[in-house]
């Protein structure tokens, strides 16, 4: 069986890595892939990005199905195009991907279907937006409506910062289409967790819970990033909360999408803010929806899957997810991102990666911003590697991951030394 994975980050390396372990696999193609997937035995990078060329390739190679990693091709309609060509693909249609590609669409959808989320208003006029902000007071959150590669959210601690965010997004056109509208919303507090499910339009299969670390520096300081590390499971999501999330968020979202004529297929990622209190009553609100898996959440989640993932996706693209099952490793998986010099600003690229630890059953180095330059591995993006380890406890997974991190070597590398801290005894206090 041949499969195609779209994307080239750590998330896609991890997905392809798990798929490629199936005895059914001949080759997992990755478009465009990265240095890590270029080095793997039964993976092959494809230097194609145009959808019609990918469709031609999938037909010619008799690709069983395609799995899409990032949001951009989903928002551009890659799923619609593959399906129209008679090809199997796992992901949401362009219309359904609006849950991520338009914050205004997502907020209006949540209000319409009574899904808990922060109070908000949408603006196109900077003066009206600023007047609303002044009336609401700080802290307050300003979000660009469209996809902004993780740079579209400002959590403003004072009014000046919030007004500045309005000028930046609505004012000078630097956000392009993504900034034509802004959502201004109530600032929530609590603990964040990622809850990701697979959907086939009718059935839902929940994945293991996870939590990522958005800030660049230890103790959640410094600027926001795409994610500096993640672990699974997230102990904050107890079985009682799990049930509430299904009942209050996931089921009404899928029912609402079907009712609106956009039955949801693909990964659905709910970014949640969980406030304080007993599980039965603690505040539970949706911060955002993503129409894909998280990066780096995928890396620890993939480490914990014990059965054949190709079967799960096959059932999903055929509308039979009710028959699917994932056998989860009970251990904790924890991934530490190693980023390039100057990330999350414009990263320096082209640094030679001098040394990498060997993968073991307990520890795998997933690549993201790497490329092969002849025989040499070089950095090629902001997040370079995600060193992901399994352990009987968070502490052990952490120890194994950081021992491997110490064996990686390239100039300017940066990483957090506290990934998983909230899951350690006393951590969330
Ligand atoms: P988003 O792209 O919507 O996930 O936002 C990125 C990050 O901004 C989230 O992971 C939160 O840390 C933060 N954030 C987003 N919305 C809010 C909110 N309403 N209150 C507090 N923090 C938020
Ligand atoms: N790690 C957060 C995201 O993938 O959106």
Tab-separated table of C-alpha atoms and ligand atoms in Angstrom:
chain	number	residue	atom	x	y	z
A	1	UNK	CA	0.000	0.000	0.000
A	2	UNK	CA	1.220	3.497	-0.859
A	3	UNK	CA	0.070	6.559	1.049
A	4	UNK	CA	0.574	10.285	0.612
A	5	UNK	CA	1.057	12.747	3.472
A	6	UNK	CA	0.820	16.479	2.697
A	7	UNK	CA	3.151	18.755	4.667
A	8	UNK	CA	6.731	18.970	5.814
A	9	UNK	CA	6.820	19.673	9.535
A	10	UNK	CA	7.308	17.632	12.685
A	11	UNK	CA	3.622	16.731	12.708
A	12	UNK	CA	3.880	15.202	9.241
A	13	UNK	CA	7.119	13.362	10.044
A	14	UNK	CA	5.415	11.825	13.082
A	15	UNK	CA	2.284	10.848	11.120
A	16	UNK	CA	4.359	9.350	8.305
A	17	UNK	CA	6.629	7.568	10.781
A	18	UNK	CA	3.712	5.858	12.496
A	19	UNK	CA	1.991	4.978	9.204
A	20	UNK	CA	5.249	3.638	7.743
A	21	UNK	CA	5.547	1.098	10.550
A	22	UNK	CA	2.570	-0.810	9.254
A	23	UNK	CA	3.497	-4.114	7.583
A	24	UNK	CA	1.040	-3.143	4.830
A	25	UNK	CA	3.158	-0.168	3.740
A	26	UNK	CA	5.321	-0.114	0.663
A	27	UNK	CA	6.035	3.647	0.620
A	28	UNK	CA	4.723	6.715	2.421
A	29	UNK	CA	5.202	9.703	0.092
A	30	UNK	CA	5.495	13.103	1.720
A	31	UNK	CA	4.991	16.388	-0.091
A	32	UNK	CA	7.308	18.143	0.523
A	33	UNK	CA	8.688	16.321	3.599
A	34	UNK	CA	11.931	17.352	5.307
A	35	UNK	CA	15.444	16.100	6.027
A	36	UNK	CA	14.153	13.460	8.441
A	37	UNK	CA	11.650	11.962	6.032
A	38	UNK	CA	14.309	12.058	3.278
A	39	UNK	CA	16.505	9.802	5.430
A	40	UNK	CA	13.786	7.273	6.379
A	41	UNK	CA	13.798	3.920	4.563
A	42	UNK	CA	10.201	3.557	3.464
A	43	UNK	CA	9.396	7.238	3.006
A	44	UNK	CA	9.963	9.347	-0.055
A	45	UNK	CA	9.829	13.120	-0.374
A	46	UNK	CA	7.931	14.664	-3.268
A	47	UNK	CA	8.848	18.049	-4.592
A	48	UNK	CA	5.296	18.939	-5.648
A	49	UNK	CA	2.951	21.506	-4.156
A	50	UNK	CA	0.366	22.184	-6.909
A	51	UNK	CA	-2.886	20.353	-6.126
A	52	UNK	CA	-3.464	19.171	-9.712
A	53	UNK	CA	0.019	17.662	-9.828
A	54	UNK	CA	-0.547	15.925	-6.500
A	55	UNK	CA	-3.810	14.510	-7.843
A	56	UNK	CA	-2.057	13.255	-10.982
A	57	UNK	CA	0.637	11.654	-8.817
A	58	UNK	CA	-1.921	10.000	-6.511
A	59	UNK	CA	-3.752	8.517	-9.498
A	60	UNK	CA	-0.615	7.333	-11.242
A	61	UNK	CA	0.868	5.704	-8.118
A	62	UNK	CA	-2.484	4.296	-6.948
A	63	UNK	CA	-2.196	6.018	-3.582
A	64	UNK	CA	-4.674	4.313	-1.225
A	65	UNK	CA	-5.444	7.594	0.550
A	66	UNK	CA	-3.923	10.957	1.400
A	67	UNK	CA	-3.580	12.519	4.852
A	68	UNK	CA	-3.278	16.321	5.092
A	69	UNK	CA	-1.156	17.848	7.866
A	70	UNK	CA	-1.315	21.677	7.710
A	71	UNK	CA	-4.254	24.078	7.550
A	72	UNK	CA	-3.294	26.076	4.449
A	73	UNK	CA	-4.032	23.386	1.837
A	74	UNK	CA	-7.247	22.475	3.702
A	75	UNK	CA	-8.430	26.089	3.688
A	76	UNK	CA	-7.556	26.228	-0.021
A	77	UNK	CA	-9.796	23.229	-0.757
A	78	UNK	CA	-7.413	20.326	-1.321
A	79	UNK	CA	-9.973	17.859	0.084
A	80	UNK	CA	-12.684	19.054	-2.307
A	81	UNK	CA	-10.269	18.765	-5.247
A	82	UNK	CA	-9.110	15.226	-4.369
A	83	UNK	CA	-12.668	14.034	-3.800
A	84	UNK	CA	-13.840	15.564	-7.078
A	85	UNK	CA	-11.073	13.559	-8.735
A	86	UNK	CA	-12.379	10.383	-7.094
A	87	UNK	CA	-9.506	10.104	-4.616
A	88	UNK	CA	-9.682	9.256	-0.904
A	89	UNK	CA	-8.329	11.920	1.404
A	90	UNK	CA	-8.586	12.591	5.147
A	91	UNK	CA	-9.357	16.190	6.058
A	92	UNK	CA	-12.187	18.738	6.114
A	93	UNK	CA	-13.606	20.381	3.007
A	94	UNK	CA	-12.819	24.014	2.376
A	95	UNK	CA	-16.198	25.021	3.797
A	96	UNK	CA	-15.685	22.967	6.980
A	97	UNK	CA	-12.106	24.207	7.376
A	98	UNK	CA	-13.549	27.670	8.019
A	99	UNK	CA	-13.761	26.578	11.646
A	100	UNK	CA	-10.049	27.399	11.626
A	101	UNK	CA	-9.611	29.706	8.629
A	102	UNK	CA	-12.089	32.312	9.901
A	103	UNK	CA	-12.246	33.179	13.600
A	104	UNK	CA	-15.436	35.142	12.929
A	105	UNK	CA	-17.036	32.083	11.292
A	106	UNK	CA	-15.964	29.910	14.242
A	107	UNK	CA	-17.287	32.346	16.848
A	108	UNK	CA	-20.644	32.827	15.095
A	109	UNK	CA	-20.892	29.043	14.700
A	110	UNK	CA	-20.259	28.478	18.418
A	111	UNK	CA	-22.831	31.062	19.466
A	112	UNK	CA	-25.397	29.641	17.015
A	113	UNK	CA	-24.930	26.115	18.344
A	114	UNK	CA	-24.515	26.972	22.042
A	115	UNK	CA	-20.900	25.845	22.310
A	116	UNK	CA	-19.141	27.583	25.223
A	117	UNK	CA	-16.615	30.217	24.160
A	118	UNK	CA	-15.385	33.664	25.242
A	119	UNK	CA	-17.759	36.619	24.651
A	120	UNK	CA	-16.753	38.558	21.521
A	121	UNK	CA	-17.516	41.083	18.815
A	122	UNK	CA	-16.226	41.287	15.245
A	123	UNK	CA	-15.031	44.554	13.676
A	124	UNK	CA	-13.847	45.911	10.340
A	125	UNK	CA	-13.668	49.515	11.526
A	126	UNK	CA	-10.680	50.403	13.737
A	127	UNK	CA	-12.466	53.241	15.552
A	128	UNK	CA	-15.417	51.055	16.523
A	129	UNK	CA	-13.056	48.259	17.600
A	130	UNK	CA	-11.089	50.643	19.832
A	131	UNK	CA	-14.257	52.109	21.341
A	132	UNK	CA	-15.430	48.585	22.227
A	133	UNK	CA	-12.033	47.746	23.732
A	134	UNK	CA	-12.056	50.916	25.861
A	135	UNK	CA	-15.553	50.102	27.074
A	136	UNK	CA	-14.648	46.460	27.920
A	137	UNK	CA	-11.294	47.239	29.547
A	138	UNK	CA	-8.092	45.175	29.692
A	139	UNK	CA	-6.946	42.427	29.675
A	140	UNK	CA	-8.585	41.698	26.342
A	141	UNK	CA	-7.771	39.548	23.318
A	142	UNK	CA	-7.486	40.742	19.702
A	143	UNK	CA	-7.490	38.171	16.885
A	144	UNK	CA	-7.061	38.558	13.140
A	145	UNK	CA	-9.961	36.815	11.403
A	146	UNK	CA	-7.950	34.740	8.937
A	147	UNK	CA	-4.984	32.372	8.965
A	148	UNK	CA	-1.946	34.271	10.243
A	149	UNK	CA	0.598	31.509	10.859
A	150	UNK	CA	0.305	31.735	14.631
A	151	UNK	CA	0.843	35.512	14.690
A	152	UNK	CA	-2.789	36.568	14.625
A	153	UNK	CA	-3.540	36.629	18.356
A	154	UNK	CA	-2.608	39.377	20.819
A	155	UNK	CA	-3.449	38.851	24.485
A	156	UNK	CA	-3.305	42.510	25.550
A	157	UNK	CA	-2.673	43.293	29.188
A	158	UNK	CA	-3.500	46.995	28.805
A	159	UNK	CA	-5.627	49.186	26.533
A	160	UNK	CA	-2.662	50.682	24.664
A	161	UNK	CA	-1.481	47.217	23.632
A	162	UNK	CA	-4.974	46.269	22.472
A	163	UNK	CA	-5.354	49.466	20.438
A	164	UNK	CA	-1.924	48.876	18.916
A	165	UNK	CA	-3.031	45.359	17.896
A	166	UNK	CA	-6.075	46.865	16.170
A	167	UNK	CA	-3.851	49.306	14.248
A	168	UNK	CA	-1.479	46.510	13.306
A	169	UNK	CA	-4.229	44.158	12.076
A	170	UNK	CA	-6.856	46.509	10.603
A	171	UNK	CA	-4.646	49.453	9.878
A	172	UNK	CA	-1.588	49.004	7.750
A	173	UNK	CA	-2.568	46.026	5.610
A	174	UNK	CA	0.386	43.927	6.796
A	175	UNK	CA	-2.050	41.116	7.650
A	176	UNK	CA	-3.581	41.173	4.153
A	177	UNK	CA	-6.898	39.330	3.836
A	178	UNK	CA	-6.401	37.690	7.250
A	179	UNK	CA	-6.612	41.109	8.914
A	180	UNK	CA	-9.620	42.495	7.028
A	181	UNK	CA	-11.693	41.712	10.124
A	182	UNK	CA	-10.769	41.293	13.767
A	183	UNK	CA	-12.420	39.435	16.584
A	184	UNK	CA	-12.139	41.149	19.980
A	185	UNK	CA	-12.836	38.771	22.831
A	186	UNK	CA	-12.933	38.361	26.556
A	187	UNK	CA	-9.653	37.246	28.135
A	188	UNK	CA	-10.001	33.842	29.775
A	189	UNK	CA	-7.797	32.371	32.479
A	190	UNK	CA	-7.057	28.802	33.481
A	191	UNK	CA	-5.175	25.855	32.072
A	192	UNK	CA	-5.074	25.177	28.329
A	193	UNK	CA	-5.415	21.704	26.847
A	194	UNK	CA	-5.704	20.268	23.356
A	195	UNK	CA	-8.535	17.854	22.634
A	196	UNK	CA	-8.282	16.253	19.206
A	197	UNK	CA	-10.731	13.896	17.530
A	198	UNK	CA	-11.012	12.157	14.158
A	199	UNK	CA	-14.311	12.481	12.296
A	200	UNK	CA	-15.713	10.797	9.184
A	201	UNK	CA	-18.827	12.934	8.766
A	202	UNK	CA	-20.882	10.720	11.068
A	203	UNK	CA	-18.708	9.056	13.663
A	204	UNK	CA	-16.041	10.332	15.987
A	205	UNK	CA	-12.920	8.717	17.429
A	206	UNK	CA	-11.171	10.584	20.240
A	207	UNK	CA	-7.393	10.773	20.350
A	208	UNK	CA	-5.322	10.878	23.524
A	209	UNK	CA	-5.304	14.267	25.254
A	210	UNK	CA	-2.276	16.524	25.103
A	211	UNK	CA	-0.939	19.873	26.140
A	212	UNK	CA	1.551	22.102	24.400
A	213	UNK	CA	3.778	24.959	25.574
A	214	UNK	CA	3.242	28.067	23.467
A	215	UNK	CA	5.758	30.447	25.012
A	216	UNK	CA	9.390	30.485	23.947
A	217	UNK	CA	10.988	30.471	27.393
A	218	UNK	CA	10.866	28.459	30.602
A	219	UNK	CA	8.048	29.179	33.059
A	220	UNK	CA	5.833	30.243	30.144
A	221	UNK	CA	7.705	33.495	29.615
A	222	UNK	CA	8.675	35.218	26.379
A	223	UNK	CA	6.838	35.489	23.059
A	224	UNK	CA	4.224	33.089	21.692
A	225	UNK	CA	5.456	30.417	19.282
A	226	UNK	CA	3.881	27.612	17.274
A	227	UNK	CA	4.637	25.377	20.277
A	228	UNK	CA	7.923	24.570	22.040
A	229	UNK	CA	6.999	21.117	23.291
A	230	UNK	CA	4.063	18.915	24.218
A	231	UNK	CA	3.115	15.870	26.197
A	232	UNK	CA	0.345	13.312	26.267
A	233	UNK	CA	-1.798	12.538	28.202
A	234	UNK	CA	-2.774	15.881	29.791
A	235	UNK	CA	-3.705	14.987	33.373
A	236	UNK	CA	-5.925	18.096	33.622
A	237	UNK	CA	-8.435	16.244	31.439
A	238	UNK	CA	-9.876	13.752	33.909
A	239	UNK	CA	-12.465	11.184	32.769
A	240	UNK	CA	-15.220	13.468	34.104
A	241	UNK	CA	-13.926	16.437	32.100
A	242	UNK	CA	-13.457	14.197	29.072
A	243	UNK	CA	-17.168	13.394	29.176
A	244	UNK	CA	-18.071	17.056	29.539
A	245	UNK	CA	-15.857	18.019	26.569
A	246	UNK	CA	-17.572	15.419	24.390
A	247	UNK	CA	-21.024	16.507	25.545
A	248	UNK	CA	-20.520	20.278	25.626
A	249	UNK	CA	-18.047	20.815	22.779
A	250	UNK	CA	-17.325	17.962	20.365
A	251	UNK	CA	-20.782	16.448	19.858
A	252	UNK	CA	-22.589	19.793	19.416
A	253	UNK	CA	-19.840	20.958	17.028
A	254	UNK	CA	-20.183	17.907	14.800
A	255	UNK	CA	-23.988	18.061	14.975
A	256	UNK	CA	-23.893	21.797	14.205
A	257	UNK	CA	-21.620	21.332	11.186
A	258	UNK	CA	-23.904	18.601	9.827
A	259	UNK	CA	-26.971	20.780	10.426
A	260	UNK	CA	-25.304	23.703	8.629
A	261	UNK	CA	-24.687	21.451	5.614
A	262	UNK	CA	-20.941	21.022	6.229
A	263	UNK	CA	-20.579	17.520	7.699
A	264	UNK	CA	-17.133	17.463	9.311
A	265	UNK	CA	-14.469	15.026	8.155
A	266	UNK	CA	-10.841	15.065	9.283
A	267	UNK	CA	-9.089	15.962	12.487
A	268	UNK	CA	-10.868	18.451	14.702
A	269	UNK	CA	-8.722	20.113	17.327
A	270	UNK	CA	-10.425	22.041	20.101
A	271	UNK	CA	-8.073	24.347	22.009
A	272	UNK	CA	-9.692	24.616	25.430
A	273	UNK	CA	-9.356	26.883	28.432
A	274	UNK	CA	-10.243	25.095	31.649
A	275	UNK	CA	-10.913	27.327	34.647
A	276	UNK	CA	-10.668	26.476	38.335
A	277	UNK	CA	-13.161	24.446	40.311
A	278	UNK	CA	-14.515	20.932	40.685
A	279	UNK	CA	-14.693	18.989	37.397
A	280	UNK	CA	-18.484	18.987	37.225
A	281	UNK	CA	-18.691	22.782	37.252
A	282	UNK	CA	-15.307	24.246	36.349
A	283	UNK	CA	-15.507	26.654	33.394
A	284	UNK	CA	-14.786	24.994	30.077
A	285	UNK	CA	-14.522	27.167	26.971
A	286	UNK	CA	-13.257	26.812	23.420
A	287	UNK	CA	-10.348	29.164	22.629
A	288	UNK	CA	-10.077	28.070	19.036
A	289	UNK	CA	-10.765	25.272	16.614
A	290	UNK	CA	-8.102	23.900	14.327
A	291	UNK	CA	-9.065	21.701	11.395
A	292	UNK	CA	-5.903	19.583	11.682
A	293	UNK	CA	-3.714	17.978	14.299
A	294	UNK	CA	-1.500	20.123	16.485
A	295	UNK	CA	2.216	20.556	16.029
A	296	UNK	CA	3.985	19.513	18.305
A	297	UNK	CA	1.051	17.667	19.978
A	298	UNK	CA	1.061	15.085	17.162
A	299	UNK	CA	4.584	13.925	17.971
A	300	UNK	CA	3.838	12.589	21.505
A	301	UNK	CA	0.404	11.352	20.388
A	302	UNK	CA	1.949	9.267	17.578
A	303	UNK	CA	4.506	7.777	19.998
A	304	UNK	CA	1.604	6.374	22.053
A	305	UNK	CA	-0.282	4.599	19.242
A	306	UNK	CA	0.347	0.847	19.443
A	307	UNK	CA	-1.880	-0.557	16.687
A	308	UNK	CA	-1.810	-0.158	12.909
A	309	UNK	CA	-2.634	3.478	12.104
A	310	UNK	CA	-3.144	2.723	8.393
A	311	UNK	CA	-6.273	0.761	9.353
A	312	UNK	CA	-7.667	3.652	11.397
A	313	UNK	CA	-7.321	6.124	8.496
A	314	UNK	CA	-8.713	3.568	6.061
A	315	UNK	CA	-11.850	3.224	8.165
A	316	UNK	CA	-12.012	7.023	8.481
A	317	UNK	CA	-11.885	7.760	4.726
A	318	UNK	CA	-14.568	5.103	4.200
A	319	UNK	CA	-16.982	6.515	6.795
A	320	UNK	CA	-16.512	3.576	9.177
A	321	UNK	CA	-14.766	5.215	12.141
A	322	UNK	CA	-17.304	3.539	14.437
A	323	UNK	CA	-15.346	0.328	13.784
A	324	UNK	CA	-11.967	1.900	14.533
A	325	UNK	CA	-10.018	1.664	17.717
A	326	UNK	CA	-6.699	3.011	18.916
A	327	UNK	CA	-4.643	1.027	21.349
A	328	UNK	CA	-2.855	3.643	23.479
A	329	UNK	CA	0.449	3.091	25.233
A	330	UNK	CA	-0.278	3.867	28.874
A	331	UNK	CA	3.029	5.643	29.267
A	332	UNK	CA	3.534	9.395	28.984
A	333	UNK	CA	5.074	10.725	25.795
A	334	UNK	CA	6.859	14.046	25.908
A	335	UNK	CA	8.371	16.038	23.051
A	336	UNK	CA	10.925	18.862	23.308
A	337	UNK	CA	11.154	21.224	20.331
A	338	UNK	CA	14.593	22.472	19.367
A	339	UNK	CA	14.290	25.731	17.468
A	340	UNK	CA	16.678	27.726	15.311
A	341	UNK	CA	18.484	30.925	16.236
A	342	UNK	CA	16.114	33.934	16.368
A	343	UNK	CA	12.876	31.851	16.330
A	344	UNK	CA	9.986	32.918	16.587
A	345	UNK	CA	11.295	35.901	14.612
A	346	UNK	CA	12.796	35.215	11.186
A	347	UNK	CA	14.898	32.128	11.945
A	348	UNK	CA	18.459	31.706	10.774
A	349	UNK	CA	18.672	28.750	8.408
A	350	UNK	CA	21.534	26.766	6.917
A	351	UNK	CA	23.212	25.793	10.192
A	352	UNK	CA	24.779	22.343	9.972
A	353	UNK	CA	23.270	19.784	12.346
A	354	UNK	CA	26.399	18.139	13.698
A	355	UNK	CA	24.996	15.312	15.759
A	356	UNK	CA	21.743	13.523	16.440
A	357	UNK	CA	20.991	10.637	18.802
A	358	UNK	CA	19.965	7.272	17.326
A	359	UNK	CA	16.223	6.591	17.503
A	360	UNK	CA	15.239	3.894	20.020
A	361	UNK	CA	11.842	2.346	20.846
A	362	UNK	CA	11.590	4.910	23.679
A	363	UNK	CA	12.941	8.005	21.970
A	364	UNK	CA	12.535	9.351	18.432
A	365	UNK	CA	13.843	12.549	16.858
A	366	UNK	CA	11.161	13.995	14.582
A	367	UNK	CA	12.408	16.539	12.061
A	368	UNK	CA	10.672	19.764	11.085
A	369	UNK	CA	12.878	22.562	9.711
A	370	UNK	CA	15.657	20.355	8.344
A	371	UNK	CA	16.835	19.539	4.838
A	372	UNK	CA	19.474	17.357	3.297
A	373	UNK	CA	22.194	19.305	1.538
A	374	UNK	CA	24.032	16.503	-0.216
A	375	UNK	CA	24.931	14.207	2.674
A	376	UNK	CA	24.727	16.973	5.235
A	377	UNK	CA	21.687	17.773	7.358
A	378	UNK	CA	21.026	21.513	7.739
A	379	UNK	CA	18.456	23.682	9.474
A	380	UNK	CA	15.806	25.117	7.168
A	381	UNK	CA	13.114	26.561	9.415
A	382	UNK	CA	12.121	27.905	12.826
A	383	UNK	CA	11.273	24.720	14.636
A	384	UNK	CA	14.007	22.293	13.669
A	385	UNK	CA	13.545	19.076	15.658
A	386	UNK	CA	11.171	17.573	18.201
A	387	UNK	CA	12.855	15.006	20.433
A	388	UNK	CA	10.055	12.786	21.734
A	389	UNK	CA	10.335	10.140	24.460
A	390	UNK	CA	8.122	7.649	26.286
A	391	UNK	CA	8.384	7.057	30.022
A	392	UNK	CA	6.507	5.406	32.879
A	393	UNK	CA	6.053	8.854	34.382
A	394	UNK	CA	6.297	12.431	33.136
A	395	UNK	CA	9.597	12.678	34.967
A	396	UNK	CA	11.057	9.648	33.217
A	397	UNK	CA	9.832	10.716	29.802
A	398	UNK	CA	11.372	14.125	30.494
A	399	UNK	CA	14.703	12.591	31.556
A	400	UNK	CA	14.912	10.416	28.429
A	401	UNK	CA	13.929	13.275	26.119
A	402	UNK	CA	16.425	15.729	27.622
A	403	UNK	CA	19.258	13.163	27.561
A	404	UNK	CA	18.663	12.893	23.793
A	405	UNK	CA	18.317	16.677	23.417
A	406	UNK	CA	21.811	16.972	24.918
A	407	UNK	CA	23.125	14.832	22.057
A	408	UNK	CA	21.815	17.157	19.357
A	409	UNK	CA	24.168	19.827	18.163
A	410	UNK	CA	23.777	22.851	15.906
A	411	UNK	CA	24.676	26.524	16.254
A	412	UNK	CA	22.086	28.809	17.809
A	413	UNK	CA	19.711	26.068	18.958
A	414	UNK	CA	17.145	27.020	21.580
A	415	UNK	CA	14.819	24.855	23.617
A	416	UNK	CA	12.872	24.998	26.855
A	417	UNK	CA	14.170	22.982	29.772
A	418	UNK	CA	10.807	22.571	31.521
A	419	UNK	CA	8.507	20.799	29.042
A	420	UNK	CA	5.859	18.920	31.032
A	421	UNK	CA	6.136	21.034	34.184
A	422	UNK	CA	2.397	21.343	34.698
A	423	UNK	CA	2.040	17.560	34.761
A	424	UNK	CA	4.667	17.097	37.467
A	425	UNK	CA	3.528	16.857	41.099
A	426	UNK	CA	2.750	20.387	42.243
A	427	UNK	CA	3.336	21.735	38.722
A	428	UNK	CA	-0.007	23.317	37.985
A	429	UNK	CA	-0.129	25.024	41.372
B	1	LIG	P1	-5.392	30.817	19.149
B	1	LIG	O1	-4.617	31.020	17.887
B	1	LIG	O2	-6.807	31.277	19.103
B	1	LIG	O3	-5.189	29.463	19.726
B	1	LIG	O4	-4.663	31.698	20.250
B	1	LIG	C1	-3.317	31.469	20.579
B	1	LIG	C2	-3.145	31.525	22.063
B	1	LIG	O5	-3.625	32.787	22.554
B	1	LIG	C3	-3.980	30.502	22.813
B	1	LIG	O6	-3.354	29.263	22.867
B	1	LIG	C4	-4.051	31.157	24.167
B	1	LIG	O7	-2.853	30.980	24.884
B	1	LIG	C5	-4.198	32.604	23.821
B	1	LIG	N1	-5.617	32.988	23.785
B	1	LIG	C6	-6.458	32.923	22.719
B	1	LIG	N2	-7.687	33.350	23.046
B	1	LIG	C7	-7.636	33.690	24.354
B	1	LIG	C8	-8.607	34.203	25.293
B	1	LIG	N3	-9.868	34.468	24.931
B	1	LIG	N4	-8.190	34.419	26.546
B	1	LIG	C9	-6.910	34.173	26.922
B	1	LIG	N5	-5.971	33.696	26.103
B	1	LIG	C10	-6.314	33.448	24.827
B	2	LIG	N1	0.485	23.565	18.850
B	2	LIG	C1	-0.638	24.334	18.492
B	2	LIG	C2	-1.116	24.159	17.134
B	2	LIG	O1	-0.700	23.276	16.400
B	2	LIG	O2	-1.988	24.910	16.735
